[in-house]
PDB file of C-alpha atoms in Angstrom:
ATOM      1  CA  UNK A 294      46.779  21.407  29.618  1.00 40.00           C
ATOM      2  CA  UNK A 295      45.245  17.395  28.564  1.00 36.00           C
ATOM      3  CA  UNK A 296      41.818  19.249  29.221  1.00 40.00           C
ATOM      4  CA  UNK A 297      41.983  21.957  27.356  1.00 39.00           C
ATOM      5  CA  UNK A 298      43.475  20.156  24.291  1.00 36.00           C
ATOM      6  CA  UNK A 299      40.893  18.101  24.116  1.00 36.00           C
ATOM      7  CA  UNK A 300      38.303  20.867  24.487  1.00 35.00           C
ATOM      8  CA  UNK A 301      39.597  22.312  21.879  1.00 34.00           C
ATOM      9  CA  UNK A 302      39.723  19.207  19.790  1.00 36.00           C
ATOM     10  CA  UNK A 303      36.251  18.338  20.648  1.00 36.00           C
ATOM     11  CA  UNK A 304      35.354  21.609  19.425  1.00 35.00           C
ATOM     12  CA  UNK A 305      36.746  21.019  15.617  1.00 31.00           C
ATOM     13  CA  UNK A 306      35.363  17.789  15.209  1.00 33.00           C
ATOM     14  CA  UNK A 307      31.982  19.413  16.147  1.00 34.00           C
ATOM     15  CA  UNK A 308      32.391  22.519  14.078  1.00 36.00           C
ATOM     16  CA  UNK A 309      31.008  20.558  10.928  1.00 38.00           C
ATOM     17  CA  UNK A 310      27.714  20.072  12.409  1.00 38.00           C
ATOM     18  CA  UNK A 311      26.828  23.797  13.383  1.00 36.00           C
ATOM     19  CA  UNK A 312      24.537  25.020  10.868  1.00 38.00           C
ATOM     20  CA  UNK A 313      23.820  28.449  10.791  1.00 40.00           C
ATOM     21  CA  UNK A 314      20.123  29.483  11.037  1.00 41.00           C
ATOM     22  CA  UNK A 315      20.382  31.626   8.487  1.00 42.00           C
ATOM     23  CA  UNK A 316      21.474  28.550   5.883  1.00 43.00           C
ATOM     24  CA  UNK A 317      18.474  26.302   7.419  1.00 40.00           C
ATOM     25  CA  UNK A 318      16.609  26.825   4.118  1.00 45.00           C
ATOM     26  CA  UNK A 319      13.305  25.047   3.141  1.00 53.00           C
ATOM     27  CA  UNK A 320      13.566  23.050  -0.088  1.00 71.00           C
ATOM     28  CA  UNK A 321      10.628  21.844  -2.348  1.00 89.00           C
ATOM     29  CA  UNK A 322      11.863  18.614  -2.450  1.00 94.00           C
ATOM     30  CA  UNK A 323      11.913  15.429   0.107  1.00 97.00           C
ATOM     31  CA  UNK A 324      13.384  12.130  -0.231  1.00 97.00           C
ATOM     32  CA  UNK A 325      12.227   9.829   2.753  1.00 98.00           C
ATOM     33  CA  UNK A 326      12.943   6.448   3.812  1.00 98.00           C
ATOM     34  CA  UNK A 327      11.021   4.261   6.075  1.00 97.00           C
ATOM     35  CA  UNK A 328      11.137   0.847   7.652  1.00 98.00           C
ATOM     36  CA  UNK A 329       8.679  -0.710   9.067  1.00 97.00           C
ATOM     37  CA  UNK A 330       8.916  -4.617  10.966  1.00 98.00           C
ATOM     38  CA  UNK A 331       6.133  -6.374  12.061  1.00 97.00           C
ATOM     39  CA  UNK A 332       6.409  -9.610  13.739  1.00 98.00           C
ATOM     40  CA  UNK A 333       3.378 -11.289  14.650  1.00 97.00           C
ATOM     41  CA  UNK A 334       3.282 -14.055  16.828  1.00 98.00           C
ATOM     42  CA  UNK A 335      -0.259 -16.156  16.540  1.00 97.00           C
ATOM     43  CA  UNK A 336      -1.941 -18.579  18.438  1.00 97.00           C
ATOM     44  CA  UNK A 337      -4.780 -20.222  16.504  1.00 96.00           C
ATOM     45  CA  UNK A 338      -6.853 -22.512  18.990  1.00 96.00           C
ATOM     46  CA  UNK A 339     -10.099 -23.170  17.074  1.00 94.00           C
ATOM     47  CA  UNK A 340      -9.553 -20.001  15.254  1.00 93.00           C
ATOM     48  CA  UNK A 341     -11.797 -20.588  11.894  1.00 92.00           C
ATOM     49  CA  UNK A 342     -13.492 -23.793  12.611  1.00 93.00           C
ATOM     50  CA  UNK A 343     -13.744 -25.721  16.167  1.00 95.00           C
ATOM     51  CA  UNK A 344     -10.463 -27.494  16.727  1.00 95.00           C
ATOM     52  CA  UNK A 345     -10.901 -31.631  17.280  1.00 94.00           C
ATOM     53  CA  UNK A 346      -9.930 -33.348  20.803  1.00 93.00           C
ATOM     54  CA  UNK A 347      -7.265 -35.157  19.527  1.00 95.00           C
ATOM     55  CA  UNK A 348      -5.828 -32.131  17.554  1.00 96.00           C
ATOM     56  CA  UNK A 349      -2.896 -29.736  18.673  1.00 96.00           C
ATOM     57  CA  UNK A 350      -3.378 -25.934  18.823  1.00 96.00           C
ATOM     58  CA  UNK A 351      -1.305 -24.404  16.284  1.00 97.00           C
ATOM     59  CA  UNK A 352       1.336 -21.643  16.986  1.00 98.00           C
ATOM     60  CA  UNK A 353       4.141 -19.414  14.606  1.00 97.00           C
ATOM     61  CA  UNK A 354       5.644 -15.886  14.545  1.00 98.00           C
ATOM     62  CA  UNK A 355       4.933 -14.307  10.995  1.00 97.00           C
ATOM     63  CA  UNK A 356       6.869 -10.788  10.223  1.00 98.00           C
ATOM     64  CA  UNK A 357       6.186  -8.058   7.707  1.00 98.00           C
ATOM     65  CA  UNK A 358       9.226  -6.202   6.751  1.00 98.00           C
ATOM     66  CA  UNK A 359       8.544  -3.013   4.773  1.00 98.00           C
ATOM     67  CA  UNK A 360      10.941  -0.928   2.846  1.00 98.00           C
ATOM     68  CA  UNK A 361       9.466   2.887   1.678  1.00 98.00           C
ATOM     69  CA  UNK A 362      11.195   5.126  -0.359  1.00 98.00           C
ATOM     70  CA  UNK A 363       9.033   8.687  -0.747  1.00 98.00           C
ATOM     71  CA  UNK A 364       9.634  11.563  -3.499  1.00 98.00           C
ATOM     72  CA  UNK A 365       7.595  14.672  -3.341  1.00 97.00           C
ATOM     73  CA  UNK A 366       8.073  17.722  -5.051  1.00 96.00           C
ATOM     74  CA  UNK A 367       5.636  20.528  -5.730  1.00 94.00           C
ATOM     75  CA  UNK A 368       3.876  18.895  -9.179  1.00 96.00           C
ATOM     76  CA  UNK A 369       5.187  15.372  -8.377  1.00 97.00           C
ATOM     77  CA  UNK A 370       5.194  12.320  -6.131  1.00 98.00           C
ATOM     78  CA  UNK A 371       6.751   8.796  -6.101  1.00 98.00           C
ATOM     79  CA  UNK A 372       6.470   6.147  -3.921  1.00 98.00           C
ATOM     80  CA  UNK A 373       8.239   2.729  -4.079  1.00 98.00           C
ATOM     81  CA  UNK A 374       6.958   0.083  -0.896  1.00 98.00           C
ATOM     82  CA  UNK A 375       9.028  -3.287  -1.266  1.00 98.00           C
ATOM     83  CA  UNK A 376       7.804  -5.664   1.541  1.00 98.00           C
ATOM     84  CA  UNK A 377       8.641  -9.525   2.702  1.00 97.00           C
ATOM     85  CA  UNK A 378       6.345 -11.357   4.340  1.00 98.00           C
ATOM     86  CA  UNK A 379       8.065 -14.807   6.092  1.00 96.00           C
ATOM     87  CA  UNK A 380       7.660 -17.420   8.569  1.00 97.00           C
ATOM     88  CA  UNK A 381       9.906 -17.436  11.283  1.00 96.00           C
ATOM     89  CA  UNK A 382      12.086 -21.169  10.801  1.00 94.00           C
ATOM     90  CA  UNK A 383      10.112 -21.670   7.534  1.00 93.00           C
ATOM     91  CA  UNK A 384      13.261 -22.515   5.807  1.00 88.00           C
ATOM     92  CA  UNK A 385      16.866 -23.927   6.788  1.00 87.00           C
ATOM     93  CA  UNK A 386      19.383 -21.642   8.093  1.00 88.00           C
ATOM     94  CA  UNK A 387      21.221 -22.213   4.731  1.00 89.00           C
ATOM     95  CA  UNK A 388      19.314 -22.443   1.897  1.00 85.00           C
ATOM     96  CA  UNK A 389      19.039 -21.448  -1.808  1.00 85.00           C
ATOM     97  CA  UNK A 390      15.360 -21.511  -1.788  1.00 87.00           C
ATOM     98  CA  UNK A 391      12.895 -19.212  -0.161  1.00 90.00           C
ATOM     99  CA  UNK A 392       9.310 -19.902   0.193  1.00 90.00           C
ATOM    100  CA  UNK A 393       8.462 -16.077   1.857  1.00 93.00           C
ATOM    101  CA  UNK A 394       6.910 -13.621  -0.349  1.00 94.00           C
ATOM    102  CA  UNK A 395       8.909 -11.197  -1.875  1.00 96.00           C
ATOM    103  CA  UNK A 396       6.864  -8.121  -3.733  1.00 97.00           C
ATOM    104  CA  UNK A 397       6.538  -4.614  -4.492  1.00 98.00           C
ATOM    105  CA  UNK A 398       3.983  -3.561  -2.766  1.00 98.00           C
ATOM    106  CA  UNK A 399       3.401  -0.624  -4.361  1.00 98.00           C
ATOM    107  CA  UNK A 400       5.237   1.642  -7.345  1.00 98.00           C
ATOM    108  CA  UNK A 401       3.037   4.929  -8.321  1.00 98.00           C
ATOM    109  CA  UNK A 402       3.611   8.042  -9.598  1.00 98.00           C
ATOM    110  CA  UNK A 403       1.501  11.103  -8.784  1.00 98.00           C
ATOM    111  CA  UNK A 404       1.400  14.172 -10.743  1.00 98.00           C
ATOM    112  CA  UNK A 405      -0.165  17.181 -10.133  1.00 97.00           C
ATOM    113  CA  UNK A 406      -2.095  19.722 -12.727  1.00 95.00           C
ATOM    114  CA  UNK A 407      -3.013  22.242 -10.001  1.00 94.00           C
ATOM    115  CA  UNK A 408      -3.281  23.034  -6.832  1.00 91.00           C
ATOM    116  CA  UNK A 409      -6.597  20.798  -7.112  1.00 96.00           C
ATOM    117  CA  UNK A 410      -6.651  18.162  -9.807  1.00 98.00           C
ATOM    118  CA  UNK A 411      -4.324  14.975 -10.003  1.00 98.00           C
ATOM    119  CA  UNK A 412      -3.081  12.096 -11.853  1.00 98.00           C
ATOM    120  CA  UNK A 413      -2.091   8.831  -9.634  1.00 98.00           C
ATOM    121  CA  UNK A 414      -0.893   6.083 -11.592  1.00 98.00           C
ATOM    122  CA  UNK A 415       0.675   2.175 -11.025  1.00 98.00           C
ATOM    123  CA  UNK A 416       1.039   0.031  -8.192  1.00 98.00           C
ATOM    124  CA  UNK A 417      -0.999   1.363  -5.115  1.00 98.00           C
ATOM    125  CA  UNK A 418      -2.864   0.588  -2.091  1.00 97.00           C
ATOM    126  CA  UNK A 419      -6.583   1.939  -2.237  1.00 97.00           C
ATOM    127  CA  UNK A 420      -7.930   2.924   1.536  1.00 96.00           C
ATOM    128  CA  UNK A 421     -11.325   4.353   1.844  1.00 97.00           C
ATOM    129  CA  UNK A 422     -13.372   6.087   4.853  1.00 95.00           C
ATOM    130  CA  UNK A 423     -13.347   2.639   7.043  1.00 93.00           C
ATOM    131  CA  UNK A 424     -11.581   0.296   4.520  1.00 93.00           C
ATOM    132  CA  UNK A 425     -14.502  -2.021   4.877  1.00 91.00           C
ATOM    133  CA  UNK A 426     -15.500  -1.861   1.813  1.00 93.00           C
ATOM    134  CA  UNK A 427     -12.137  -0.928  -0.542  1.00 95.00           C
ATOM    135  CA  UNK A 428      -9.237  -0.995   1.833  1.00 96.00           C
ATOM    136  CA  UNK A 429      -5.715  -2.287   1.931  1.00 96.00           C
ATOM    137  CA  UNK A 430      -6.437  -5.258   4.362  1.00 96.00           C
ATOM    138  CA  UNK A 431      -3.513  -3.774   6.306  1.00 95.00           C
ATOM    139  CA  UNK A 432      -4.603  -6.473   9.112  1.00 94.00           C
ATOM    140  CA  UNK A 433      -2.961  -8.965   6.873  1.00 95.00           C
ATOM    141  CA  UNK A 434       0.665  -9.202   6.476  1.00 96.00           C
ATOM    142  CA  UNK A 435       0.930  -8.846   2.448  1.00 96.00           C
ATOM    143  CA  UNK A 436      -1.712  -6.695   2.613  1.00 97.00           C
ATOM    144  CA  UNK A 437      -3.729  -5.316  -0.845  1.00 96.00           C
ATOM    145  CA  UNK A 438      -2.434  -3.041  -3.123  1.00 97.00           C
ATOM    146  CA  UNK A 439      -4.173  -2.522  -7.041  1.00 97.00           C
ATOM    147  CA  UNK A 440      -2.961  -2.051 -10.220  1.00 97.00           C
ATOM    148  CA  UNK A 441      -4.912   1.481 -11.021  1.00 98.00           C
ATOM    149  CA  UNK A 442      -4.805   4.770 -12.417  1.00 98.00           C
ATOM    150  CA  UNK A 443      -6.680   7.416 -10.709  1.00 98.00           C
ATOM    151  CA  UNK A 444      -8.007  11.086 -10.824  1.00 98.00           C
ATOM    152  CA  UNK A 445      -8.099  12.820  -8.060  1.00 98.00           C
ATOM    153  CA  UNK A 446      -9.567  16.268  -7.139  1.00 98.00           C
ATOM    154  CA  UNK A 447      -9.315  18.180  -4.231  1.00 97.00           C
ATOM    155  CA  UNK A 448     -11.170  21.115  -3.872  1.00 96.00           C
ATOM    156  CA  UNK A 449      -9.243  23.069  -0.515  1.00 90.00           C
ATOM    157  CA  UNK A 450     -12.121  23.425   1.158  1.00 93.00           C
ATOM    158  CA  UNK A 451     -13.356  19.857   2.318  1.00 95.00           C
ATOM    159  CA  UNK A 452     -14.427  18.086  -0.708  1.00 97.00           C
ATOM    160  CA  UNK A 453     -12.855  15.093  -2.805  1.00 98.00           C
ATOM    161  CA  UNK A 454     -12.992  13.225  -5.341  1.00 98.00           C
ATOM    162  CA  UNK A 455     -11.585  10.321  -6.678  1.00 98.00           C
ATOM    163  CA  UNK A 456     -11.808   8.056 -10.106  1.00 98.00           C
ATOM    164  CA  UNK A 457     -10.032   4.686 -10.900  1.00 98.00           C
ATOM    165  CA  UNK A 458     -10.039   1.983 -12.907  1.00 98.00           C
ATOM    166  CA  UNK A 459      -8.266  -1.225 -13.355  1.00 98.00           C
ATOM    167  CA  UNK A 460      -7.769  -3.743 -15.899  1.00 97.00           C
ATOM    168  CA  UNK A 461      -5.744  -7.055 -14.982  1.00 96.00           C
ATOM    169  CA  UNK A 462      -4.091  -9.587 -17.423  1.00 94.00           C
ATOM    170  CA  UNK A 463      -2.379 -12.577 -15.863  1.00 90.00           C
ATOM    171  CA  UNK A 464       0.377 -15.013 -17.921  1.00 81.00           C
ATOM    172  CA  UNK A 465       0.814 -12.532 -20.807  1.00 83.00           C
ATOM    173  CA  UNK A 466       4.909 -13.083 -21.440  1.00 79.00           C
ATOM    174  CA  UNK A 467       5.931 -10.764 -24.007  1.00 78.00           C
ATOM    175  CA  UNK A 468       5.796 -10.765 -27.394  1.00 78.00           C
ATOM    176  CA  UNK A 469       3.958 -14.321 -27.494  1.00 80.00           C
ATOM    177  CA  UNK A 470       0.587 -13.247 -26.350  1.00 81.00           C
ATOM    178  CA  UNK A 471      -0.861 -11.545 -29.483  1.00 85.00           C
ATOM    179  CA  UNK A 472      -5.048 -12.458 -29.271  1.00 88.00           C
ATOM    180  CA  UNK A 473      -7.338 -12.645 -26.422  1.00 89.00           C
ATOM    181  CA  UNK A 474      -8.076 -10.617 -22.896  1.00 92.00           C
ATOM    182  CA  UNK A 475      -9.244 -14.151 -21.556  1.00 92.00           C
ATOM    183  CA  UNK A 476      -8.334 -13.574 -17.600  1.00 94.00           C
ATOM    184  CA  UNK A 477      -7.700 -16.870 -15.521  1.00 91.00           C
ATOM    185  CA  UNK A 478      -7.332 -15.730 -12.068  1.00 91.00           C
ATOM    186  CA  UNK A 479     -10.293 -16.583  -9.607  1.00 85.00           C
ATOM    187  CA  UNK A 480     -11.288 -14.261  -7.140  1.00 86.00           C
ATOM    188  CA  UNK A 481     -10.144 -11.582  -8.527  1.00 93.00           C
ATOM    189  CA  UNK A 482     -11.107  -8.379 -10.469  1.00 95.00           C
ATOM    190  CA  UNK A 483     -10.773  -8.306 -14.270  1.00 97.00           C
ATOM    191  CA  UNK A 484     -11.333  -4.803 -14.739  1.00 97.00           C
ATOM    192  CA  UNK A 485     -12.905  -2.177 -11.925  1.00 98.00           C
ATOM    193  CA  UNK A 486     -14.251   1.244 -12.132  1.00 98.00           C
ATOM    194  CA  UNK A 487     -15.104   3.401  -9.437  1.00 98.00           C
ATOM    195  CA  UNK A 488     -15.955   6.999  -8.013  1.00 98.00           C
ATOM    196  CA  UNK A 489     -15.481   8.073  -4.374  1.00 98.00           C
ATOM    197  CA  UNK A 490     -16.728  11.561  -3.425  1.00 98.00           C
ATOM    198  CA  UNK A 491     -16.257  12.903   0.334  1.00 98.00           C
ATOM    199  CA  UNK A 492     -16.596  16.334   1.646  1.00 98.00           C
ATOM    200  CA  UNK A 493     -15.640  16.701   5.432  1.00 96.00           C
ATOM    201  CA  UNK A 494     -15.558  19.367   7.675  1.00 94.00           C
ATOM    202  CA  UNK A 495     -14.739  20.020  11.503  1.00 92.00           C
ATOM    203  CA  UNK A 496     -13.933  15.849  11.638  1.00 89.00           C
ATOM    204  CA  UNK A 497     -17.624  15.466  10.474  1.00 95.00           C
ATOM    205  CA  UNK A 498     -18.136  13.878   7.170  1.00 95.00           C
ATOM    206  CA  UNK A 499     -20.201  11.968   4.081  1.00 97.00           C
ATOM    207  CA  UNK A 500     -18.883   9.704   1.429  1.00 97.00           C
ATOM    208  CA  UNK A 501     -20.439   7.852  -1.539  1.00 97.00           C
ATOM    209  CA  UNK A 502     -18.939   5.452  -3.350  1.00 98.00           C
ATOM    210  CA  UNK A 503     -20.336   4.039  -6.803  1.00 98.00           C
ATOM    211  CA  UNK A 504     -18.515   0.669  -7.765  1.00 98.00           C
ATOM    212  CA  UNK A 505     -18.215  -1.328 -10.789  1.00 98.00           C
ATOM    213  CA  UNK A 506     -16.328  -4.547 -10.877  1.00 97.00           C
ATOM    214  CA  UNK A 507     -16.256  -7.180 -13.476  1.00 97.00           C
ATOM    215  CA  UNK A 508     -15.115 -10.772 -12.841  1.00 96.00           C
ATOM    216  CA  UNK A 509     -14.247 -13.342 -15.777  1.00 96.00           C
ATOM    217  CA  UNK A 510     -16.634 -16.045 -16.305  1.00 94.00           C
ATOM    218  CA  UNK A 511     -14.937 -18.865 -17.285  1.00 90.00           C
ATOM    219  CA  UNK A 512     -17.767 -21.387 -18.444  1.00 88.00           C
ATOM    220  CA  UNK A 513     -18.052 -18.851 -21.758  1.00 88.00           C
ATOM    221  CA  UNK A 514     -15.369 -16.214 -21.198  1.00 89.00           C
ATOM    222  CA  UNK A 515     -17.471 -13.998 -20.728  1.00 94.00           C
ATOM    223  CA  UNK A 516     -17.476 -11.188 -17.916  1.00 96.00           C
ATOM    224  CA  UNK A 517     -20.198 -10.405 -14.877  1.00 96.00           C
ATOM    225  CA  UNK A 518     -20.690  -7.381 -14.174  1.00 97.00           C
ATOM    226  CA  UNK A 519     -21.654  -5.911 -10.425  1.00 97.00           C
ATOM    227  CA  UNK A 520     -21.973  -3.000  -9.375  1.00 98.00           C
ATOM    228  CA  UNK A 521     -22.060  -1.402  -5.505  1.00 97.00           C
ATOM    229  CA  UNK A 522     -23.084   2.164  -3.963  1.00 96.00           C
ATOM    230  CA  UNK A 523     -22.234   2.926  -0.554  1.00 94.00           C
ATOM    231  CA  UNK A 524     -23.237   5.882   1.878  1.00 96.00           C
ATOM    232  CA  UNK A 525     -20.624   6.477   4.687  1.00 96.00           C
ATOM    233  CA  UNK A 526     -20.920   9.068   7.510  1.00 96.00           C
ATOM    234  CA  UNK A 527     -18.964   9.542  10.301  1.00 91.00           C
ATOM    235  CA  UNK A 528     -18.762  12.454  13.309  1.00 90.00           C
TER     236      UNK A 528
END
């Protein structure tokens, strides 16, 4: 009599998650969530430069933690990546000041004219044929992610196209800054423009890539101008 009460108890609480095929609908909408955690461990024993004889090898674990939230729906998409990069011990166990990094990663919205043409625009990691050339240095913890807005076309049949630009300020805190585009961080882009095109078919493919970048000279505030062009095939 114990057994089959419980059988038949077992069987109401489970009666909630039965789903009838015939309710199994698709939707055009998806909301997805994703961690990821990478802990690295390194071991750097003349890594860079020869190490000295009377110098220690060096050794820490370093972990990536990743939060992505995904929208898509049929003429839109959204993407928010928020990540933390840290040093294992690299602060005290109770502490009111953290010295990881802390970011968004990226933010971008995506919206979609057609079938083929696009509109990508904010916060977003830029990851071409074999990212040697414009990739999102995923090898590194923080990674790279740009500041862009893009147009992209996608013809069904094998070829792309893509076309961004960029342009960076740095230190501008609102309303004070009011003259100048003067940009003060070295190293990086002040303002990029670029066109991918790729056409692949049966995992056999050709891209060119025609890149402009401009970097603030700081001797007359004045901006250099460079540009690449790049041939990539691959079988």
């Amino acid at each position: 009599m114990k057994r089959a009460l419980l059988f038949v108890m077992a069987a109401i609480f489970a009666l909630p998650c039965v789903v009838p095929a015939q309710q199994q609908t698709a939707s055009d909408e998806s909301f997805t969530i994703d961690i990821e955690l990478r802990p690295r461990f390194e071991f750097r024993n003349g890594f860079k430069e020869p190490i000295g004889r009377d110098e220690n090898p060096a050794a820490f674990t370093e972990q990536r933690s990743r939060l992505n939230l995904n929208y898509t729906a049929p003429s839109l998409d959204l993407r928010l990546s928020v990540q933390d990069v840290r040093i294992w011990g690299n602060h005290n166990q109770i502490y009111k000041q953290d010295p990881a990094l802390t970011n968004v990663y990226e933010a971008w919205a995506r919206y979609h004219f057609s079938g083929k043409w696009a509109v990508k625009a904010g916060r977003q990691a830029l990851l071409y044929d074999n990212a040697r050339f414009m990739g999102n240095l995923d090898w590194a913890q923080q990674g790279r992610s740009h500041d862009a807005l893009l147009i992209e076309y996608r013809s069904g049949d094998g070829f792309r196209a893509d076309a961004g630009a960029t342009f960076n300020q740095s230190g501008v805190i609102e309303p004070s800054r009011l003259t100048d585009t003067y940009y003060p961080l070295a190293g990086n882009n002040k303002s990029m423009q670029y066109v991918w095109l790729n056409y692949t078919k049966n995992q056999t493919g050709v891209s060119v890539l025609l890149h402009n970048d401009g970097r603030q000279v700081a001797a007359d505030s004045s901006v250099a101008w460079r540009q690449t062009t790049g041939l990539h095939a691959f079988t």
